[in-house]
Amino acid sequence: MTVDVHAHTSYSDGSGIPLMVDAAEAAGLDAVGFADHCSLSEAWRDERLLWNRNFDRTHGRRREALATAADPADLTLYDAVEMDYEPELEGAIREFLADAGFDYAVGSVHYVAGKQVFPFESFADASDAERRAFVDDYYDAVVSLVESELFEVLAHADLVENHPALNGLTTAAHRERVAAACADSRTVPEINAGRAGDRGEFDLFHPTDPFVAAFRDRGVRFVVGTDSHDPEDFADRVPRLERYLDETGIEPLAVEEVVGGSPGDSLSTPETGPPDPSEAP
Ligand SMILES: [Zn+2]
Ligand SMILES: [Zn+2]
């Protein structure tokens, strides 16, 4: 494994760029894509403000910072984004991505029907049927994400498996639908190590083994992401992913195969792009 398509910086909920770059290089990566969280949802506007997750406004400044960091480091940096996908935001996302001009975009379903797909969202009062309905809605959104063709990468396809109240509710039918959608789309699923290791509640890779098998049955290829937020995540997850790739015989796609451009294009030639409105004073 030489390329990690999914890591965060302090422009969302990760650590400072110099620390992340040094740690990515020390972990032996040839390239890392910083995909900070970005949401255009009005419903989560206040939460985004509270957590300083305003990457829709600050991505231009991160691009400058990455261009500054790219020179001394023996590492290719990609200027990417992890976009919250909700079907009703498709028009806004399309417009935003066209304007922002990232190297590539990672699409994630983190929110469904006003609930978060994270363990801090409680499903304690939800019946079994309600939990199953939520998981159905989650996979409807994932399929819709893939069919939208907005993203180069589908992040952690079965994120619901990481939730204690939703774990085990993913069915073969869900896996089939997502795999079939990816087989017909430019969107490539990610092998995500963000919940593997001691910090992951279930110590699992996304997607889980039967999900990976469903993708492979349809000839779908993968990219690989550590979902690192802290510098030490790289040292933990890169070797873990390498072992996983060895064991499964999966050969991940290179970023160039996913985006069709040369590495670092937008970082080495930022001045040739259109002016970024978010950089205006
Ligand atoms: Zn995510
Ligand atoms: Zn992430």
Short mmCIF file of C-alpha atoms and ligand atoms in Angstrom, two decimals:
data_model
loop_
_atom_site.label_atom_id
_atom_site.label_comp_id
_atom_site.label_asym_id
_atom_site.label_seq_id
_atom_site.Cartn_x
_atom_site.Cartn_y
_atom_site.Cartn_z
CA MET A 1 0.00 0.00 0.00
CA THR A 2 1.48 3.32 -1.01
CA VAL A 3 -1.49 5.64 -1.31
CA ASP A 4 -3.94 6.62 1.39
CA VAL A 5 -6.95 8.43 -0.09
CA HIS A 6 -8.61 9.42 3.16
CA ALA A 7 -7.07 11.40 6.02
CA HIS A 8 -8.10 14.50 7.94
CA THR A 9 -6.42 17.71 9.06
CA SER A 10 -7.27 20.49 11.50
CA TYR A 11 -9.43 21.98 8.71
CA SER A 12 -12.02 19.51 10.01
CA ASP A 13 -11.59 17.16 12.98
CA GLY A 14 -7.99 16.03 12.39
CA SER A 15 -4.58 17.31 13.48
CA GLY A 16 -2.34 20.03 12.09
CA ILE A 17 -1.05 19.61 8.55
CA PRO A 18 2.71 19.50 9.39
CA LEU A 19 2.13 16.72 11.94
CA MET A 20 -0.08 14.72 9.57
CA VAL A 21 2.30 15.09 6.62
CA ASP A 22 5.34 14.00 8.68
CA ALA A 23 3.47 11.02 10.09
CA ALA A 24 2.18 9.94 6.66
CA GLU A 25 5.70 10.06 5.29
CA ALA A 26 7.12 8.20 8.31
CA ALA A 27 4.52 5.46 7.80
CA GLY A 28 6.02 4.82 4.35
CA LEU A 29 3.26 6.29 2.22
CA ASP A 30 4.10 7.71 -1.21
CA ALA A 31 0.93 9.76 -1.31
CA VAL A 32 -1.84 10.85 0.99
CA GLY A 33 -5.12 12.55 0.20
CA PHE A 34 -6.47 14.94 2.79
CA ALA A 35 -10.23 14.66 2.66
CA ASP A 36 -11.60 17.00 5.29
CA HIS A 37 -15.23 16.84 6.30
CA CYS A 38 -17.53 19.13 4.40
CA SER A 39 -21.26 19.51 4.78
CA LEU A 40 -23.71 21.80 3.01
CA SER A 41 -26.65 20.75 5.17
CA GLU A 42 -28.58 23.59 6.76
CA ALA A 43 -29.92 21.15 9.33
CA TRP A 44 -26.41 20.66 10.77
CA ARG A 45 -25.26 24.25 10.34
CA ASP A 46 -25.08 25.05 14.07
CA GLU A 47 -23.25 21.86 14.86
CA ARG A 48 -20.74 22.59 12.13
CA LEU A 49 -20.13 26.04 13.57
CA LEU A 50 -19.69 24.62 17.07
CA TRP A 51 -17.16 22.05 15.92
CA ASN A 52 -15.36 24.38 13.51
CA ARG A 53 -16.24 22.19 10.54
CA ASN A 54 -16.67 24.91 7.97
CA PHE A 55 -14.58 23.38 5.22
CA ASP A 56 -17.08 24.64 2.66
CA ARG A 57 -15.63 28.07 3.51
CA THR A 58 -12.02 27.24 4.38
CA HIS A 59 -10.93 24.79 1.65
CA GLY A 60 -9.11 27.55 -0.24
CA ARG A 61 -6.90 28.25 2.77
CA ARG A 62 -6.17 24.54 3.23
CA ARG A 63 -5.15 24.36 -0.43
CA GLU A 64 -2.60 27.12 0.18
CA ALA A 65 -1.34 25.32 3.28
CA LEU A 66 -0.95 22.01 1.40
CA ALA A 67 0.94 23.74 -1.41
CA THR A 68 3.31 25.15 1.21
CA ALA A 69 3.75 21.77 2.87
CA ALA A 70 4.18 19.85 -0.39
CA ASP A 71 7.66 21.20 -1.20
CA PRO A 72 9.81 19.90 1.64
CA ALA A 73 8.04 16.58 1.99
CA ASP A 74 8.94 13.54 -0.12
CA LEU A 75 5.29 12.75 -0.39
CA THR A 76 2.54 13.51 -2.91
CA LEU A 77 -0.35 15.35 -1.32
CA TYR A 78 -3.85 15.33 -2.73
CA ASP A 79 -6.30 18.10 -2.09
CA ALA A 80 -9.52 16.17 -1.49
CA VAL A 81 -12.76 16.41 0.43
CA GLU A 82 -15.02 14.06 2.39
CA MET A 83 -18.44 15.35 1.53
CA ASP A 84 -21.55 14.58 3.55
CA TYR A 85 -24.02 13.19 1.05
CA GLU A 86 -27.74 13.62 1.48
CA PRO A 87 -29.93 13.09 -1.60
CA GLU A 88 -31.66 16.46 -1.30
CA LEU A 89 -28.28 18.25 -1.36
CA GLU A 90 -27.21 16.83 -4.74
CA GLY A 91 -27.65 20.08 -6.66
CA ALA A 92 -25.74 22.10 -4.06
CA ILE A 93 -22.97 19.50 -3.86
CA ARG A 94 -22.56 19.40 -7.64
CA GLU A 95 -22.22 23.17 -7.80
CA PHE A 96 -19.84 23.28 -4.82
CA LEU A 97 -17.54 20.56 -6.18
CA ALA A 98 -17.43 22.15 -9.64
CA ASP A 99 -16.39 25.47 -8.06
CA ALA A 100 -13.93 24.06 -5.54
CA GLY A 101 -11.94 21.95 -8.00
CA PHE A 102 -10.58 19.32 -5.61
CA ASP A 103 -8.30 16.55 -6.89
CA TYR A 104 -11.12 14.15 -6.05
CA ALA A 105 -14.15 13.91 -3.81
CA VAL A 106 -15.02 11.23 -1.28
CA GLY A 107 -18.74 10.82 -0.61
CA SER A 108 -20.00 9.71 2.80
CA VAL A 109 -23.38 9.00 4.32
CA HIS A 110 -23.00 10.22 7.90
CA TYR A 111 -26.56 11.46 8.40
CA VAL A 112 -29.84 9.79 7.54
CA ALA A 113 -33.33 11.07 8.26
CA GLY A 114 -32.09 13.52 10.90
CA LYS A 115 -29.98 10.93 12.73
CA GLN A 116 -26.22 10.42 12.75
CA VAL A 117 -24.64 7.11 11.76
CA PHE A 118 -22.25 7.29 14.72
CA PRO A 119 -22.21 5.55 18.09
CA PHE A 120 -23.01 8.79 19.91
CA GLU A 121 -26.43 8.77 18.29
CA SER A 122 -28.65 6.70 20.57
CA PHE A 123 -31.07 4.17 19.16
CA ALA A 124 -32.02 3.09 22.69
CA ASP A 125 -35.69 3.97 22.19
CA ALA A 126 -35.89 2.56 18.68
CA SER A 127 -37.62 -0.77 18.09
CA ASP A 128 -35.98 -3.53 16.10
CA ALA A 129 -38.20 -2.63 13.13
CA GLU A 130 -37.19 1.03 13.40
CA ARG A 131 -33.51 0.12 13.46
CA ARG A 132 -33.94 -2.05 10.38
CA ALA A 133 -35.82 0.76 8.64
CA PHE A 134 -32.98 3.14 9.48
CA VAL A 135 -30.45 0.73 7.98
CA ASP A 136 -32.64 0.43 4.85
CA ASP A 137 -32.70 4.22 4.59
CA TYR A 138 -28.94 4.33 5.06
CA TYR A 139 -28.36 1.95 2.13
CA ASP A 140 -30.91 3.81 -0.01
CA ALA A 141 -28.73 6.89 0.54
CA VAL A 142 -25.52 4.98 -0.26
CA VAL A 143 -26.98 3.68 -3.54
CA SER A 144 -28.21 7.16 -4.37
CA LEU A 145 -24.74 8.56 -3.61
CA VAL A 146 -23.15 6.10 -6.04
CA GLU A 147 -25.78 6.71 -8.72
CA SER A 148 -25.34 10.48 -8.44
CA GLU A 149 -21.86 10.14 -10.04
CA LEU A 150 -20.78 13.11 -7.91
CA PHE A 151 -17.87 11.34 -6.23
CA GLU A 152 -14.72 9.47 -7.19
CA VAL A 153 -14.77 7.50 -3.92
CA LEU A 154 -17.49 5.96 -1.73
CA ALA A 155 -16.26 6.06 1.90
CA HIS A 156 -16.90 3.28 4.45
CA ALA A 157 -19.84 1.72 2.55
CA ASP A 158 -21.22 -0.09 5.61
CA LEU A 159 -20.67 2.55 8.30
CA VAL A 160 -23.81 1.34 10.12
CA GLU A 161 -21.88 -1.83 11.05
CA ASN A 162 -19.81 0.32 13.42
CA HIS A 163 -22.86 1.31 15.46
CA PRO A 164 -23.63 -0.98 18.43
CA ALA A 165 -27.38 -0.67 17.82
CA LEU A 166 -27.12 -1.32 14.07
CA ASN A 167 -24.31 -3.86 13.84
CA GLY A 168 -25.38 -7.04 12.05
CA LEU A 169 -28.44 -5.50 10.38
CA THR A 170 -26.79 -5.19 6.95
CA THR A 171 -28.28 -7.85 4.67
CA ALA A 172 -27.12 -9.62 1.52
CA ALA A 173 -29.70 -7.56 -0.38
CA HIS A 174 -28.12 -4.31 0.87
CA ARG A 175 -24.68 -5.52 -0.18
CA GLU A 176 -25.95 -6.59 -3.60
CA ARG A 177 -27.60 -3.24 -4.28
CA VAL A 178 -24.52 -1.22 -3.38
CA ALA A 179 -22.17 -3.54 -5.29
CA ALA A 180 -24.39 -3.43 -8.39
CA ALA A 181 -24.54 0.37 -8.22
CA CYS A 182 -20.73 0.61 -7.97
CA ALA A 183 -20.26 -1.82 -10.86
CA ASP A 184 -22.19 0.65 -13.05
CA SER A 185 -20.56 3.80 -11.70
CA ARG A 186 -17.26 5.68 -11.75
CA THR A 187 -17.48 5.79 -7.94
CA VAL A 188 -14.98 3.40 -6.34
CA PRO A 189 -15.53 1.98 -2.85
CA GLU A 190 -12.89 2.48 -0.19
CA ILE A 191 -11.34 -0.07 2.15
CA ASN A 192 -11.43 2.05 5.32
CA ALA A 193 -9.32 1.33 8.39
CA GLY A 194 -10.82 4.10 10.54
CA ARG A 195 -12.56 1.67 12.89
CA ALA A 196 -9.89 -1.02 12.88
CA GLY A 197 -7.50 -1.54 15.76
CA ASP A 198 -7.79 -0.67 19.44
CA ARG A 199 -9.71 2.52 18.80
CA GLY A 200 -12.45 0.83 16.80
CA GLU A 201 -15.38 -0.45 18.82
CA PHE A 202 -15.75 -3.54 16.64
CA ASP A 203 -12.20 -3.57 15.30
CA LEU A 204 -13.46 -3.88 11.75
CA PHE A 205 -12.52 -2.69 8.33
CA HIS A 206 -15.21 -1.12 6.23
CA PRO A 207 -16.62 -2.81 4.28
CA THR A 208 -16.81 -6.10 6.17
CA ASP A 209 -15.72 -9.35 4.49
CA PRO A 210 -19.06 -10.39 2.93
CA PHE A 211 -19.44 -6.86 1.55
CA VAL A 212 -15.96 -6.97 0.02
CA ALA A 213 -16.88 -10.33 -1.50
CA ALA A 214 -20.04 -8.84 -3.06
CA PHE A 215 -17.95 -6.07 -4.65
CA ARG A 216 -15.33 -8.50 -5.91
CA ASP A 217 -18.00 -10.80 -7.38
CA ARG A 218 -18.96 -7.91 -9.62
CA GLY A 219 -15.41 -6.99 -10.51
CA VAL A 220 -15.48 -3.77 -8.49
CA ARG A 221 -12.03 -2.46 -7.50
CA PHE A 222 -11.08 -0.48 -4.38
CA VAL A 223 -9.04 2.39 -3.06
CA VAL A 224 -7.59 2.39 0.46
CA GLY A 225 -8.03 4.92 3.26
CA THR A 226 -6.73 5.07 6.82
CA ASP A 227 -9.23 7.76 7.85
CA SER A 228 -6.41 9.08 10.06
CA HIS A 229 -7.31 11.99 12.31
CA ASP A 230 -4.23 11.95 14.56
CA PRO A 231 -0.61 11.53 13.43
CA GLU A 232 -0.24 8.20 15.27
CA ASP A 233 -3.15 6.74 13.29
CA PHE A 234 -0.91 6.34 10.23
CA ALA A 235 1.68 4.19 12.04
CA ASP A 236 -1.10 1.98 13.39
CA ARG A 237 -3.30 1.67 10.32
CA VAL A 238 -0.92 1.60 7.36
CA PRO A 239 0.68 -1.74 8.44
CA ARG A 240 -2.76 -3.07 9.35
CA LEU A 241 -4.03 -2.26 5.86
CA GLU A 242 -0.93 -3.73 4.27
CA ARG A 243 -1.50 -7.02 6.09
CA TYR A 244 -5.15 -6.94 5.06
CA LEU A 245 -4.27 -6.38 1.39
CA ASP A 246 -1.72 -9.19 1.53
CA GLU A 247 -4.20 -11.60 3.07
CA THR A 248 -7.05 -10.79 0.71
CA GLY A 249 -4.93 -10.34 -2.43
CA ILE A 250 -6.70 -7.03 -3.13
CA GLU A 251 -4.70 -4.66 -5.32
CA PRO A 252 -5.98 -1.15 -4.77
CA LEU A 253 -6.37 1.31 -7.61
CA ALA A 254 -3.95 4.22 -7.86
CA VAL A 255 -5.48 7.64 -7.40
CA GLU A 256 -4.67 8.49 -11.03
CA GLU A 257 -6.84 5.57 -12.12
CA VAL A 258 -9.70 7.04 -10.13
CA VAL A 259 -9.38 10.69 -11.07
CA GLY A 260 -7.72 10.40 -14.46
CA GLY A 261 -5.32 13.30 -13.78
CA SER A 262 -1.68 13.49 -12.74
CA PRO A 263 -0.83 13.42 -9.04
CA GLY A 264 -0.64 16.80 -7.41
CA ASP A 265 -1.99 18.64 -10.44
CA SER A 266 -3.97 21.16 -8.54
CA LEU A 267 -1.25 21.61 -5.92
CA SER A 268 1.61 22.22 -8.32
CA THR A 269 -0.38 24.62 -10.50
CA PRO A 270 -2.86 26.36 -8.20
CA GLU A 271 -2.48 29.69 -10.02
CA THR A 272 -3.90 28.30 -13.27
CA GLY A 273 -7.23 27.41 -11.69
CA PRO A 274 -10.20 29.76 -11.47
CA PRO A 275 -10.15 32.18 -8.55
CA ASP A 276 -11.56 30.61 -5.41
CA PRO A 277 -14.44 32.72 -4.07
CA SER A 278 -13.78 31.48 -0.52
CA GLU A 279 -10.39 33.21 -0.63
CA ALA A 280 -11.89 36.64 -1.15
CA PRO A 281 -11.48 38.86 1.89
ZN ZN B 1 -16.54 9.39 7.30
ZN ZN B 2 -13.14 10.48 7.39
#
